[in-house]
Short mmCIF file of C-alpha atoms in Angstrom, two decimals:
data_model
loop_
_atom_site.label_atom_id
_atom_site.label_comp_id
_atom_site.label_asym_id
_atom_site.label_seq_id
_atom_site.Cartn_x
_atom_site.Cartn_y
_atom_site.Cartn_z
CA MET A 1 -35.55 -7.15 -14.22
CA PRO A 2 -33.23 -8.06 -11.29
CA ALA A 3 -29.50 -7.64 -11.88
CA ALA A 4 -28.83 -11.34 -11.23
CA ALA A 5 -31.11 -12.35 -14.10
CA THR A 6 -29.10 -10.34 -16.61
CA SER A 7 -25.60 -11.09 -15.38
CA SER A 8 -23.15 -13.39 -17.15
CA ASN A 9 -21.84 -16.65 -15.77
CA LEU A 10 -18.29 -15.33 -16.41
CA ARG A 11 -16.33 -13.35 -13.83
CA ILE A 12 -13.00 -11.53 -14.25
CA GLY A 13 -10.58 -10.85 -11.42
CA LEU A 14 -7.33 -8.87 -11.31
CA GLY A 15 -4.54 -9.69 -8.88
CA GLU A 16 -1.40 -7.67 -8.34
CA ASP A 17 1.51 -7.96 -5.95
CA SER A 18 5.06 -6.74 -5.46
CA HIS A 19 7.83 -7.61 -3.05
CA ARG A 20 11.11 -5.97 -2.18
CA LEU A 21 14.26 -7.80 -3.30
CA GLU A 22 17.29 -8.42 -1.09
CA SER A 23 20.63 -10.14 -1.57
CA GLY A 24 20.74 -13.91 -1.26
CA GLY A 25 18.86 -16.42 -3.30
CA PRO A 26 17.11 -18.37 -4.54
CA LEU A 27 14.07 -16.54 -5.86
CA ARG A 28 10.72 -18.24 -5.21
CA LEU A 29 8.36 -17.64 -8.13
CA GLY A 30 5.28 -19.51 -9.31
CA GLY A 31 5.84 -22.27 -6.79
CA ILE A 32 9.40 -23.08 -7.85
CA GLU A 33 12.85 -21.94 -6.78
CA ILE A 34 14.84 -20.11 -9.44
CA PRO A 35 18.61 -19.80 -9.02
CA HIS A 36 19.35 -16.12 -8.45
CA ASP A 37 21.48 -13.95 -6.18
CA MET A 38 18.40 -12.15 -4.79
CA HIS A 39 15.19 -13.23 -3.07
CA ALA A 40 11.83 -11.59 -2.44
CA VAL A 41 11.11 -10.41 1.10
CA GLY A 42 7.73 -11.02 2.69
CA HIS A 43 5.87 -12.44 5.65
CA SER A 44 5.09 -15.67 3.78
CA ASP A 45 7.50 -17.20 1.25
CA ALA A 46 6.99 -13.97 -0.80
CA ASP A 47 5.98 -15.71 -4.04
CA VAL A 48 4.74 -12.63 -5.84
CA LEU A 49 3.22 -14.56 -8.75
CA LEU A 50 1.18 -16.96 -6.65
CA HIS A 51 -0.02 -14.02 -4.54
CA ALA A 52 -1.24 -12.19 -7.66
CA VAL A 53 -2.99 -15.34 -8.91
CA THR A 54 -4.62 -15.85 -5.51
CA ASP A 55 -6.01 -12.30 -5.45
CA ALA A 56 -7.21 -12.58 -9.06
CA LEU A 57 -9.16 -15.75 -8.27
CA LEU A 58 -10.60 -14.37 -5.04
CA GLY A 59 -11.56 -11.09 -6.72
CA ALA A 60 -13.31 -12.80 -9.61
CA ALA A 61 -15.37 -14.85 -7.16
CA GLY A 62 -16.18 -11.76 -5.07
CA LEU A 63 -14.40 -13.12 -2.00
CA ALA A 64 -12.05 -11.50 0.53
CA ASP A 65 -8.54 -10.66 -0.63
CA ILE A 66 -5.36 -12.54 0.27
CA GLY A 67 -4.53 -10.11 3.09
CA GLU A 68 -7.88 -10.70 4.74
CA MET A 69 -7.71 -14.48 4.40
CA PHE A 70 -4.02 -14.80 5.33
CA PRO A 71 -3.06 -11.66 7.30
CA ASP A 72 0.63 -10.82 7.61
CA HIS A 73 0.27 -10.21 11.36
CA ALA A 74 -0.78 -13.84 11.93
CA GLU A 75 2.12 -15.96 13.10
CA GLU A 76 0.81 -19.06 11.27
CA ASN A 77 1.39 -17.22 7.98
CA ARG A 78 5.07 -16.47 8.65
CA GLY A 79 7.07 -18.28 5.98
CA ARG A 80 3.91 -19.98 4.72
CA ASP A 81 4.09 -21.74 1.37
CA SER A 82 2.20 -19.62 -1.16
CA ALA A 83 1.16 -22.77 -3.02
CA GLN A 84 -0.80 -23.76 0.08
CA ILE A 85 -2.35 -20.27 0.24
CA LEU A 86 -3.37 -20.48 -3.42
CA LYS A 87 -4.79 -23.98 -3.03
CA LEU A 88 -6.90 -22.98 0.00
CA ALA A 89 -8.15 -19.83 -1.74
CA TYR A 90 -9.08 -21.80 -4.86
CA GLU A 91 -11.03 -24.26 -2.71
CA ASP A 92 -13.09 -21.29 -1.50
CA VAL A 93 -13.58 -20.13 -5.10
CA GLN A 94 -14.79 -23.60 -6.07
CA GLN A 95 -17.11 -23.76 -3.04
CA SER A 96 -18.55 -20.43 -4.24
CA GLY A 97 -19.56 -22.17 -7.46
CA TYR A 98 -16.79 -21.19 -9.91
CA HIS A 99 -13.99 -22.83 -11.85
CA VAL A 100 -11.06 -21.34 -13.76
CA VAL A 101 -11.41 -20.79 -17.51
CA ASN A 102 -7.93 -19.31 -17.82
CA LEU A 103 -5.22 -17.24 -16.14
CA ASP A 104 -3.08 -14.63 -17.89
CA CYS A 105 -0.06 -13.56 -15.83
CA VAL A 106 2.76 -11.05 -16.19
CA VAL A 107 5.89 -10.94 -14.02
CA GLY A 108 8.05 -7.81 -13.92
CA ALA A 109 11.66 -8.63 -13.06
CA GLN A 110 14.88 -7.16 -14.41
CA GLN A 111 16.75 -10.32 -13.45
CA PRO A 112 16.84 -13.28 -13.63
CA LYS A 113 15.69 -13.93 -17.16
CA LEU A 114 12.50 -15.94 -16.77
CA ALA A 115 12.15 -17.45 -20.26
CA PRO A 116 14.04 -20.64 -19.29
CA HIS A 117 11.71 -21.11 -16.27
CA LYS A 118 8.31 -20.24 -17.74
CA GLN A 119 7.32 -23.79 -18.64
CA ALA A 120 8.22 -25.13 -15.18
CA ILE A 121 6.30 -22.29 -13.52
CA ARG A 122 3.22 -22.93 -15.65
CA GLN A 123 3.43 -26.66 -14.90
CA ARG A 124 3.68 -26.03 -11.16
CA MET A 125 0.74 -23.62 -11.22
CA ALA A 126 -1.32 -26.13 -13.21
CA GLU A 127 -0.45 -28.78 -10.62
CA ILE A 128 -1.44 -26.55 -7.68
CA LEU A 129 -4.79 -25.65 -9.24
CA ASP A 130 -5.43 -28.95 -11.04
CA LEU A 131 -5.69 -27.16 -14.41
CA ASN A 132 -4.51 -27.94 -17.92
CA LEU A 133 -1.30 -26.21 -18.95
CA GLU A 134 -3.19 -24.44 -21.77
CA GLN A 135 -5.30 -22.61 -19.17
CA ILE A 136 -2.26 -20.72 -17.86
CA ASN A 137 -0.33 -18.07 -19.75
CA LEU A 138 2.80 -16.41 -18.39
CA LYS A 139 4.71 -13.44 -19.73
CA ALA A 140 7.87 -11.87 -18.36
CA LYS A 141 8.82 -8.20 -18.65
CA THR A 142 11.90 -6.31 -17.55
CA GLY A 143 11.92 -2.77 -16.25
CA GLU A 144 14.30 -1.75 -19.04
CA GLY A 145 16.71 -0.60 -16.34
CA VAL A 146 14.23 2.03 -15.09
CA GLY A 147 12.16 2.32 -11.91
CA PRO A 148 11.96 -0.12 -9.02
CA VAL A 149 11.71 -3.20 -11.27
CA GLY A 150 14.48 -2.03 -13.59
CA ASN A 151 16.72 -1.15 -10.65
CA GLN A 152 16.07 -4.60 -9.12
CA GLU A 153 14.50 -3.10 -6.01
CA ILE A 154 11.28 -5.10 -6.44
CA ILE A 155 9.68 -7.94 -8.33
CA GLN A 156 6.04 -7.60 -9.30
CA ALA A 157 3.29 -9.72 -10.80
CA ARG A 158 -0.16 -9.25 -12.23
CA CYS A 159 -2.77 -11.83 -13.11
CA VAL A 160 -6.14 -11.69 -14.79
CA ALA A 161 -8.36 -14.66 -13.99
CA LEU A 162 -11.46 -15.65 -15.92
CA LEU A 163 -13.89 -17.77 -13.94
CA GLU A 164 -17.07 -19.45 -15.06
CA ALA A 165 -19.99 -20.41 -12.86
CA ASN A 166 -20.49 -24.14 -12.55
CA ARG A 167 -23.56 -25.43 -14.31
#
């Protein structure tokens, strides 16, 4: 029996990203600006969470990764809004015949505390992707004062995306 005949209509993708932190805020995360004395450094707006979500969606659909679609050597991507990147990538996912079932995300940041911002981040992500709030979960973890996250050298994010083939 051919592999396609036995495969599920569900697809899982994992996205992961990290960016170096430097002095001067605010911190852009999940499509919003969070007051903080540090910001993430990157070719685009360095929104580590939206980058992880983008790669998770693209991976689940079996498409190119964020670096292939939006290379950091391309001048048009300098300072680019990661919400726009995510929206364009999700359009490709939808054109490939999939829709999001849910996203489960984790951000690793020693500071700032993200609990007060989680709802706003989830709402912004739902707006970007035209999803229900219940389809997006967000957790925040510190580095417990250890390693690059704990020493506030980097911020990192991971996302698992579950897609379902359109009927």
